[in-house]
Every structure is written in C-alpha cells, then in structure tokens.
PDB file of C-alpha atoms and ligand atoms in Angstrom:
ATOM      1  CA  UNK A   1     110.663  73.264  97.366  1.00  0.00           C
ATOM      2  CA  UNK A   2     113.633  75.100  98.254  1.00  0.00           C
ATOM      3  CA  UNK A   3     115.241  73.861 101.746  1.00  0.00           C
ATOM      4  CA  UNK A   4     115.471  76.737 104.744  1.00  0.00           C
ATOM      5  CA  UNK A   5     118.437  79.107 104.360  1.00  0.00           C
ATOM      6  CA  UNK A   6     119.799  80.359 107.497  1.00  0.00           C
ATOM      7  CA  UNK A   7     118.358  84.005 108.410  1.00  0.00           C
ATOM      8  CA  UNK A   8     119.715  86.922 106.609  1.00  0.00           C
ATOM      9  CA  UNK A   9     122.138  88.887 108.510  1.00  0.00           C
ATOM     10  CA  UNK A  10     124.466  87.599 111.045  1.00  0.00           C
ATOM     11  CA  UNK A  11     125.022  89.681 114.478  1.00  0.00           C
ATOM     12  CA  UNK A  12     127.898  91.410 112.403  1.00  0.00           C
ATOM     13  CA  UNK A  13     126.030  92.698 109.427  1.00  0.00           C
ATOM     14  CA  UNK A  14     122.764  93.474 112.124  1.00  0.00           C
ATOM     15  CA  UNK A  15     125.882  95.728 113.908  1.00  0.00           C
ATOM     16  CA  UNK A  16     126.429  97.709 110.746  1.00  0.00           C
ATOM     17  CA  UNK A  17     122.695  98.132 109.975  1.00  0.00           C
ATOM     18  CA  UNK A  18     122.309  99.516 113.217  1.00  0.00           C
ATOM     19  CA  UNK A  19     125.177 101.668 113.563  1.00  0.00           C
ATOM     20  CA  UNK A  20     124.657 103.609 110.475  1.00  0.00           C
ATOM     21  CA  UNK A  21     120.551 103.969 111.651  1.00  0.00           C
ATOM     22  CA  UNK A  22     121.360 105.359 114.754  1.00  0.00           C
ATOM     23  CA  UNK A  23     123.798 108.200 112.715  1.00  0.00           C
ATOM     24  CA  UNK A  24     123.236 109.152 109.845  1.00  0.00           C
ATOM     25  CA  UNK A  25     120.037 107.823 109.797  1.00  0.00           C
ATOM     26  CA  UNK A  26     120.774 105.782 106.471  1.00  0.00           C
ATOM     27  CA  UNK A  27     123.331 102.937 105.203  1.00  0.00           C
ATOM     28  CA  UNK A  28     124.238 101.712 102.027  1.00  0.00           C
ATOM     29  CA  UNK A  29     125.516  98.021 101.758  1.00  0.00           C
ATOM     30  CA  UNK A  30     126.518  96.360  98.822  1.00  0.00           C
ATOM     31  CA  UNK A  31     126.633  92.323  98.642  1.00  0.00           C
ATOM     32  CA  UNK A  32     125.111  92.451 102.612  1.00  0.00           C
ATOM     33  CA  UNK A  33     122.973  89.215 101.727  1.00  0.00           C
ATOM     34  CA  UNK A  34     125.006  85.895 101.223  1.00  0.00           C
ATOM     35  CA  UNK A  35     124.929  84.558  97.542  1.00  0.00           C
ATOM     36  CA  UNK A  36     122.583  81.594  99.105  1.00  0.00           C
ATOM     37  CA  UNK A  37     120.212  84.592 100.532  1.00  0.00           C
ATOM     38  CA  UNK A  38     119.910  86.370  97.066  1.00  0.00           C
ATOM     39  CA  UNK A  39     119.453  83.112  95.141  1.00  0.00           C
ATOM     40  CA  UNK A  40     116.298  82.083  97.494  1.00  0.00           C
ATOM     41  CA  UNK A  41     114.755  85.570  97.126  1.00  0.00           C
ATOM     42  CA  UNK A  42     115.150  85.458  93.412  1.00  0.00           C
ATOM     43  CA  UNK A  43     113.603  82.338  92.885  1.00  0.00           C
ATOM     44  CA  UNK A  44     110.984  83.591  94.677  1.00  0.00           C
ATOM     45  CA  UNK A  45     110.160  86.340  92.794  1.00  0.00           C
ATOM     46  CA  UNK A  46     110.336  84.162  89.626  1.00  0.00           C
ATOM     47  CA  UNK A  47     108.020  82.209  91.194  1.00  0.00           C
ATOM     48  CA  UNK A  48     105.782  84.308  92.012  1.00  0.00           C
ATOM     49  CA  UNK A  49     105.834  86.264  88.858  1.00  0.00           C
ATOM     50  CA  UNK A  50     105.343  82.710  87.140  1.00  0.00           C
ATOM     51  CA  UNK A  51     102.311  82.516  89.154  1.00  0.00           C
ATOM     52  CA  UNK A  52     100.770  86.265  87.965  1.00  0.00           C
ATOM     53  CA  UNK A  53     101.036  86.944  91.844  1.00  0.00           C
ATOM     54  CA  UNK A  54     101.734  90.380  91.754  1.00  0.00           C
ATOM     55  CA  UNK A  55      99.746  93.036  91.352  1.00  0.00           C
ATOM     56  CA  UNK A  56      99.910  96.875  90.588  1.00  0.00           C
ATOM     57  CA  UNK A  57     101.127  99.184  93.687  1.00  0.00           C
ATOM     58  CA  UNK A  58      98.787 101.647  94.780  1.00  0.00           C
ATOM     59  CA  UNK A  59      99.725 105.088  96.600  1.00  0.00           C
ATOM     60  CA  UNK A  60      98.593 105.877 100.493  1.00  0.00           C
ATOM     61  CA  UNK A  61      97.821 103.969 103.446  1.00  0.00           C
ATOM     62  CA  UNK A  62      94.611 101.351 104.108  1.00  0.00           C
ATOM     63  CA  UNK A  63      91.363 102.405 102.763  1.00  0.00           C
ATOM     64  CA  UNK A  64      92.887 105.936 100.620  1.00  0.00           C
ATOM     65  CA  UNK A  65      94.920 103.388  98.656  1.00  0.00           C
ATOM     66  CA  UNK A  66      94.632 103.879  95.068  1.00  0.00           C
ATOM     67  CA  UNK A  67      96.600 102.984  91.444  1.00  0.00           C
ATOM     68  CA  UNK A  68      98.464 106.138  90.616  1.00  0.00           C
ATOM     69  CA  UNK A  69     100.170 105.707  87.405  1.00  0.00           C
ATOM     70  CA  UNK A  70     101.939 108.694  86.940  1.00  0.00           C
ATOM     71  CA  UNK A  71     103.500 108.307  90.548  1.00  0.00           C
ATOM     72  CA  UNK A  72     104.298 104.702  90.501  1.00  0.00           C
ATOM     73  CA  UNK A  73     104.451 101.805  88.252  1.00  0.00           C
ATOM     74  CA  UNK A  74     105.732  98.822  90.135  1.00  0.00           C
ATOM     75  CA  UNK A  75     103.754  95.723  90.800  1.00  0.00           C
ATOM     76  CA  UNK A  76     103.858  94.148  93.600  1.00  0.00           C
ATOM     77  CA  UNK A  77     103.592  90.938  95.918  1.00  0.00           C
ATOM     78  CA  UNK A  78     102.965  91.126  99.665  1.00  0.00           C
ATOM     79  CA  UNK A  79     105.477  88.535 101.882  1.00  0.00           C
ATOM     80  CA  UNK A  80     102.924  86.677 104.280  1.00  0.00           C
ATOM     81  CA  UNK A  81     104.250  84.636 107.559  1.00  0.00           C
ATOM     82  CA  UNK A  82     102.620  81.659 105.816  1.00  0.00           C
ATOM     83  CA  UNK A  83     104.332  81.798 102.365  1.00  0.00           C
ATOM     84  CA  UNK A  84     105.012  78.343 102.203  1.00  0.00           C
ATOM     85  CA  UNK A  85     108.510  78.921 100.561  1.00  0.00           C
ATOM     86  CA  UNK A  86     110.794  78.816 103.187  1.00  0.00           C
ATOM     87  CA  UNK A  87     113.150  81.616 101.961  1.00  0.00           C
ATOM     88  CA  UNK A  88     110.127  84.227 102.783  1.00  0.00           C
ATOM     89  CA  UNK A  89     109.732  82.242 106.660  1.00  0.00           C
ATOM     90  CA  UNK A  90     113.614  83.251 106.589  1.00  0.00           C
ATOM     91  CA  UNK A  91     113.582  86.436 105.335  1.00  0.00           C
ATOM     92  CA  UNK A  92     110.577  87.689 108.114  1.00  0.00           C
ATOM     93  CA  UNK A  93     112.335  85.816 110.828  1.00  0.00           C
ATOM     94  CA  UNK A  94     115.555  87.753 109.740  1.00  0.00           C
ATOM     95  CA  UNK A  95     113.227  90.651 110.196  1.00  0.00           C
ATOM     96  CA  UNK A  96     111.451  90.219 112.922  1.00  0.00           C
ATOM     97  CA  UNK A  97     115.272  89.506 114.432  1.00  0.00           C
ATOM     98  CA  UNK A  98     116.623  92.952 113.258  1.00  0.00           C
ATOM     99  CA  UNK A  99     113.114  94.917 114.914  1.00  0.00           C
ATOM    100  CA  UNK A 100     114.741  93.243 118.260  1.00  0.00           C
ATOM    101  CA  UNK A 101     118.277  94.085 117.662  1.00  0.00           C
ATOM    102  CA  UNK A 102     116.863  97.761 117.335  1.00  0.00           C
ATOM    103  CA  UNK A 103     114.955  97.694 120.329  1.00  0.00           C
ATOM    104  CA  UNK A 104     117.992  96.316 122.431  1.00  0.00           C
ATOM    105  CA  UNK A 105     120.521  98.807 120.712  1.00  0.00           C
ATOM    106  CA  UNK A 106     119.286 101.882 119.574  1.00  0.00           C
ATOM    107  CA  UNK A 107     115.760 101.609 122.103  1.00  0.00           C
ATOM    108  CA  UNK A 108     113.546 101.850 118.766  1.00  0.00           C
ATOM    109  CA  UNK A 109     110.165 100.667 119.834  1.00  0.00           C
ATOM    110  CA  UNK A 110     109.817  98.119 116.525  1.00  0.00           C
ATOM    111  CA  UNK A 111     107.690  95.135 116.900  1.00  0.00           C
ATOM    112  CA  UNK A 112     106.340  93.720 113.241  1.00  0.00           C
ATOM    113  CA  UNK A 113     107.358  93.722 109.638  1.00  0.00           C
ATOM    114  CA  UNK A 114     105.593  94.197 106.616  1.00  0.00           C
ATOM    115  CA  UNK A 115     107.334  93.339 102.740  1.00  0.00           C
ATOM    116  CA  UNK A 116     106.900  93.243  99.306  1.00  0.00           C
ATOM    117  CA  UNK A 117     108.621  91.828  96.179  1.00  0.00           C
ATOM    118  CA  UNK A 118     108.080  94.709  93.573  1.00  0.00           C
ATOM    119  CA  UNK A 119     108.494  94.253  89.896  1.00  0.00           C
ATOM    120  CA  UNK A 120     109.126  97.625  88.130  1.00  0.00           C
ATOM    121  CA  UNK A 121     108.849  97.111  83.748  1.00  0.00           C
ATOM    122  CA  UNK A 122     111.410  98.907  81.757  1.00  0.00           C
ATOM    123  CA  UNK A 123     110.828 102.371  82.227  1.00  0.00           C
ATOM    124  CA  UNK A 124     109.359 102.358  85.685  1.00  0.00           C
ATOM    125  CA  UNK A 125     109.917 104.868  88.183  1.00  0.00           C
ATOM    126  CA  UNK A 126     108.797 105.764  92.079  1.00  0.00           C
ATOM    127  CA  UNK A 127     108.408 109.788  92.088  1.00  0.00           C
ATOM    128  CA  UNK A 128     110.098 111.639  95.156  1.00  0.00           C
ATOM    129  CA  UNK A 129     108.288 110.213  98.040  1.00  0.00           C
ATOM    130  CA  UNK A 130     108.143 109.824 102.511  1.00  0.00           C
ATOM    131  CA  UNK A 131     107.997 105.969 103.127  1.00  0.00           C
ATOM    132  CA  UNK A 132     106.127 106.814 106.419  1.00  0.00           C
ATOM    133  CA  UNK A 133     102.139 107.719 105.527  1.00  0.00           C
ATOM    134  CA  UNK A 134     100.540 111.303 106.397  1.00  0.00           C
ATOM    135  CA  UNK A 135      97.951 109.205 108.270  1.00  0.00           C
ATOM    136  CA  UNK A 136     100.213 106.737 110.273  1.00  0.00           C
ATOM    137  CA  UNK A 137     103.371 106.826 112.246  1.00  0.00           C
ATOM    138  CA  UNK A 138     103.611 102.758 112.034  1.00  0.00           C
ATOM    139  CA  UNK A 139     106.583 102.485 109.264  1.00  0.00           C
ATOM    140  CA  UNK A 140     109.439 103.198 110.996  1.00  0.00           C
ATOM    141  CA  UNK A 141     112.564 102.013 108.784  1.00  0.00           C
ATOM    142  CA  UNK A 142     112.386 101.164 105.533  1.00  0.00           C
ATOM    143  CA  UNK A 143     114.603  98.256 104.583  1.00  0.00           C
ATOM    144  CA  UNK A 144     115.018  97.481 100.696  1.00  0.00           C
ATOM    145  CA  UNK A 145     117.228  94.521  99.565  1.00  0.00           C
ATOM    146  CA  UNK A 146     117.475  94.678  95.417  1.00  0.00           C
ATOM    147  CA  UNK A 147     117.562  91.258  93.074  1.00  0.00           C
ATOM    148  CA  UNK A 148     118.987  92.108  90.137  1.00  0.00           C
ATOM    149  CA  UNK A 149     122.272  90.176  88.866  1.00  0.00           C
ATOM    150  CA  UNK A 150     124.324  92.124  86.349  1.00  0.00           C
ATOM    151  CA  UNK A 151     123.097  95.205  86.379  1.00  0.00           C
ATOM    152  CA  UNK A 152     125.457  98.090  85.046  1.00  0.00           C
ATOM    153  CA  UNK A 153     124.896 101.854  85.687  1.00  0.00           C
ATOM    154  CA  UNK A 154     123.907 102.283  82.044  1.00  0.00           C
ATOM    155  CA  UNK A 155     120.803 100.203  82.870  1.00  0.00           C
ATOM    156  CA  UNK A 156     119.752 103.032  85.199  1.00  0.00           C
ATOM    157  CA  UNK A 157     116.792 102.702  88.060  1.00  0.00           C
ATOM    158  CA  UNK A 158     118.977 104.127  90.963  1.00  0.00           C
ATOM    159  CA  UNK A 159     117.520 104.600  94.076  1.00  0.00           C
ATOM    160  CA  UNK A 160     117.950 108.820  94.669  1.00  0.00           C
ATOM    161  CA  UNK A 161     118.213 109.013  98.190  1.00  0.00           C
ATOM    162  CA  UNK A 162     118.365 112.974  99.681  1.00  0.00           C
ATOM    163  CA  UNK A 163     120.547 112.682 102.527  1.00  0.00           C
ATOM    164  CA  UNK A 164     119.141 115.942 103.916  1.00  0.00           C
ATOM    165  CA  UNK A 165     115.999 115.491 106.275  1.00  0.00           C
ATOM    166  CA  UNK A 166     115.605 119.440 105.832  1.00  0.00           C
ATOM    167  CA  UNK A 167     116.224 120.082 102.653  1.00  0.00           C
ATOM    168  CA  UNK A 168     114.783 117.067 100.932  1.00  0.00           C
ATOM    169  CA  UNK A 169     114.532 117.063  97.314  1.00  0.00           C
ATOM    170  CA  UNK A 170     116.004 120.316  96.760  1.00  0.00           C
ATOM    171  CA  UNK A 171     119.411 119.039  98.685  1.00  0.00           C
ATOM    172  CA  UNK A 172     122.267 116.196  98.448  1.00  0.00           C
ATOM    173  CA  UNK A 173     121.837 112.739  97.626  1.00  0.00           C
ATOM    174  CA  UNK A 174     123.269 109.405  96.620  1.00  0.00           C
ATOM    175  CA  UNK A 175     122.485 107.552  93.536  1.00  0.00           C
ATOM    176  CA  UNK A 176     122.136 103.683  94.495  1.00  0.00           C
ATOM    177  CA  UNK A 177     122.245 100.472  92.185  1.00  0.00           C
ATOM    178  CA  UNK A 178     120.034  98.147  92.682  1.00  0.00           C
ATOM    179  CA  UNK A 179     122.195  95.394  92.358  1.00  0.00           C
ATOM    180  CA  UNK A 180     121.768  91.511  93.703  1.00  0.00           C
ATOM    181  CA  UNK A 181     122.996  91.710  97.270  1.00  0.00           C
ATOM    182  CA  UNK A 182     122.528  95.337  98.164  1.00  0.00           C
ATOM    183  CA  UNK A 183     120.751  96.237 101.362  1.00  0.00           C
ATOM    184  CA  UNK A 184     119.544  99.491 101.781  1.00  0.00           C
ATOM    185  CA  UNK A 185     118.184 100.874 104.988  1.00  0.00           C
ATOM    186  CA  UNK A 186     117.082 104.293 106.224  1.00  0.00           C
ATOM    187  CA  UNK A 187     114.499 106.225 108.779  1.00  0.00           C
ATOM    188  CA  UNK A 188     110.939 106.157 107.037  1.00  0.00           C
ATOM    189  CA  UNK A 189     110.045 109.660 108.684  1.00  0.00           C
ATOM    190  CA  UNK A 190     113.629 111.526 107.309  1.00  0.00           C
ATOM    191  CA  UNK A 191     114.335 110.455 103.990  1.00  0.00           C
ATOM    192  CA  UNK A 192     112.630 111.761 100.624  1.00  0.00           C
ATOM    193  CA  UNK A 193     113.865 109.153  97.762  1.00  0.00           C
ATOM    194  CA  UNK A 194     112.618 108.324  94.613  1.00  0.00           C
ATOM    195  CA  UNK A 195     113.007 105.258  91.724  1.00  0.00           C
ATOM    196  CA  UNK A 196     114.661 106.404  88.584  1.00  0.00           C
ATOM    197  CA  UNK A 197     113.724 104.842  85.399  1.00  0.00           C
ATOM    198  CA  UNK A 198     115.361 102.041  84.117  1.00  0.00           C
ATOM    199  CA  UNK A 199     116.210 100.374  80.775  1.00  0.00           C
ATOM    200  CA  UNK A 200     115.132  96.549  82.053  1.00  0.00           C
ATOM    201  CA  UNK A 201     112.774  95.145  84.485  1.00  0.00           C
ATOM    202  CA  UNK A 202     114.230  95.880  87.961  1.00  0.00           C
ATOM    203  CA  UNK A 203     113.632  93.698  90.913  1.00  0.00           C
ATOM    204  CA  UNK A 204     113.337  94.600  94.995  1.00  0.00           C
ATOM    205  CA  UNK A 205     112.607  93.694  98.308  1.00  0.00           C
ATOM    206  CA  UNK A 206     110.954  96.425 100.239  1.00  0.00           C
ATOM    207  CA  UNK A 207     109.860  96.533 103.697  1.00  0.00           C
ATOM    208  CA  UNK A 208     109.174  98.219 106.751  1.00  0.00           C
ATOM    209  CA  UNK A 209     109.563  97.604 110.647  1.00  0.00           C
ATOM    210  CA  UNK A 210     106.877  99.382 112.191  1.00  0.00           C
ATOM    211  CA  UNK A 211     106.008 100.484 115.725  1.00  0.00           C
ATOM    212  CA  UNK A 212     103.594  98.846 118.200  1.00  0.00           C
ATOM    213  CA  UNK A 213     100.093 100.677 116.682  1.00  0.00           C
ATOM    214  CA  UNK A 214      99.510 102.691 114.463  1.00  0.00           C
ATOM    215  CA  UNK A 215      99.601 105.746 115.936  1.00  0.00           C
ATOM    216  CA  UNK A 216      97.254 108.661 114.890  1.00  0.00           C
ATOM    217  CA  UNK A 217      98.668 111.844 114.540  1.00  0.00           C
ATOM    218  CA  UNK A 218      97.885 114.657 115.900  1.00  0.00           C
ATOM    219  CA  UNK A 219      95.715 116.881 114.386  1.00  0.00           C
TER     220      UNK A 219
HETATM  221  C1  LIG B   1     109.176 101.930  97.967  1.00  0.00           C
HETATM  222  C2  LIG B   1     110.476 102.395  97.444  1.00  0.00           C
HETATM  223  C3  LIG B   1     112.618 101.929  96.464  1.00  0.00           C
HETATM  224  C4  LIG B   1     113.363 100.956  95.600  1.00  0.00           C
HETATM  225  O1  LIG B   1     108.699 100.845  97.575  1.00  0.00           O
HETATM  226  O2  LIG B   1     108.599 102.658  98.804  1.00  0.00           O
HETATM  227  O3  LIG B   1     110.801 103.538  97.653  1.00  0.00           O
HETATM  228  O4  LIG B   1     114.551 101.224  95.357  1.00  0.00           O
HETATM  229  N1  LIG B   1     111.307 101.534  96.780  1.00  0.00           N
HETATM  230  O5  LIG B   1     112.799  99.969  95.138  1.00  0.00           O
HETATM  231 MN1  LIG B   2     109.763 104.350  99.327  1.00  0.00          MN
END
C-alpha cells in the first residue's frame, strides 16, 4: 500500500488553473503534478490494469450509453471516493479542493467530481467531440492529467484542442503531448477536441467538475 501523497496542486498551481479558465477558457501545463503525484497515479493504473479493472468506454450520458468503436477505443476505470489506494483519496480531495477554489474565484457553481483512468491500445483515438452531454449541463470543466513517461512526438496521440468555441473543428488548435506531468484543463461546454492515434499504449486521467444537478435543458 502506497502511503498518502499530499493533494495535487498547491494554492499556486490552483492560481494558474484558474486564471487561464476564467480567459481563455483553456490552459496547458506541462510537469503541473509533482514527480511523487505522477508516480502514485501510475502505479495506480498499473494496478488496476493488473487487476483487468478497466473496461471499454462507451459514448453518451446514463442510460443512452453505448460501445462505439469507431468513435472511441479507450478503456476505462472509474476513480471511486472509496478506492482504497490512497493516491485516488488524494487525487479527489485535490479535486474536490479545485471545485472550491472555482467557486471562491471565478463564482463557478462546481460542487462534485467524477474521473477515470483511460487506457487507449496502440492505435487508439477519441473522434472530435463536446465533453459536456446533449442531455446534461452537469460537466462543467474537464480536467485531464496524462501518465505517460518518455513519450516523444513521433509516438503521436496528441490531444487536438480547437481553441475556437465558434468555429470548432473547422478553426485553430493546439496539438498537446500527453506526457507524465501534464495537466490539461478547459470549459466542457466550449471546446471541441479529439485523441489522435498513437504508436504505443497511452495513459490519462480524465475528469470533470460538475455543477450542483444535472440540469435538463431546455427543450
Ligand atoms: C475524454 C477525452 C482526452 C485525452 O475522455 O473525454 O477527451 O487526451 N480525453 O485523453
Ligand atoms: Mn473529451
């Protein structure tokens, strides 16, 4: 058992999360999690892909879910407040911590988390894609923290973010690794992005913060 890091982010790093939320929307920050942080959540995943705990992603919110190959191929492993390895208790506190930061400084009404490790095989993508559902408002800001040490641009699966909320895929964007350390963050609602294929198994953290309820919309 692996002792209790100490949360993610310190009130520094929450600072420049929440700066670059409030404007432009989206940040981009490479070795954000301490070396201790990365190790913890990479052990994890080996652990739990030791165990066969994941399992393939589907597409859409609650009861529309379904396994849509040709759209995504990651598996994946949902973080539960009673994971008994204390990296995940850290990890949701760290969270939980950064929905409150939000709500103090930029008055974003965020109030739970939801994660999972994800496990995309050698060739894997994530076609273009809105984190927040057509059926429910509740995911907020996405916030995706990558495991993967020594990975080059030649091994490919970049994050494509499109930096323009209006003109989506057909406009700018930024090509991320996803290398051990990075911490990627952005507004569910604004920000089409996609998974590029890669040449090895690529590793992530991905989560949301969510609002209160989940909030119908209107029809
Ligand atoms: C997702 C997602 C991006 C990534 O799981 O919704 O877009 O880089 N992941 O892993
Ligand atoms: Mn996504």
């Amino acid at each position: 058992m692996q002792s209790k890091p100490s949360v993610p982010f310190d009130s520094a790093s929450m600072d420049l999360l929440s700066t670059a939320l409030a404007e432009p929307g989206y940040g981009v920050f490479p070795d954000l999690l301490t070396t201790e942080f990365q190790r913890g959540l990479i052990e994890l995943m080996k652990e739990k892909l030791a165990a066969d705990q994941l399992v393939r992603a589907g597409v859409g919110a609650g009861g529309e879910k379904k396994i849509r190959s040709e759209i995504r191929s990651d598996s994946i492993f949902w973080l539960e407040e009673d994971d008994k390895a204390p990296v995940a208790e850290a990890w949701i506190e760290g969270m939980n911590g950064l929905c409150e930061y939000f709500r103090r400084h930029l008055f974003l009404s965020l109030w739970s988390y939801e994660g999972h490790l994800a496990q995309y095989p050698a060739e894997g993508f994530y076609k273009a894609h809105l984190d927040q559902h057509a059926q429910t408002l509740a995911r907020q800001v996405s916030v995706i923290a990558y495991l993967n040490e020594d990975w080059s641009e030649s091994d490919g699966g970049t994050l494509r973010l499109y930096t323009d909320m209006e003109k989506g895929v057909n406009g700018p964007f930024i090509d991320i690794l996803p290398k051990a350390g990075t911490v990627v963050i952005f507004r569910s609602a604004d920000f089409w992005h996609e998974v590029l294929p890669s040449k090895r198994t690529r590793l992530s953290l991905t989560g949301w913060l969510r609002g209160r309820e989940e909030l119908p919309i209107r029809v």
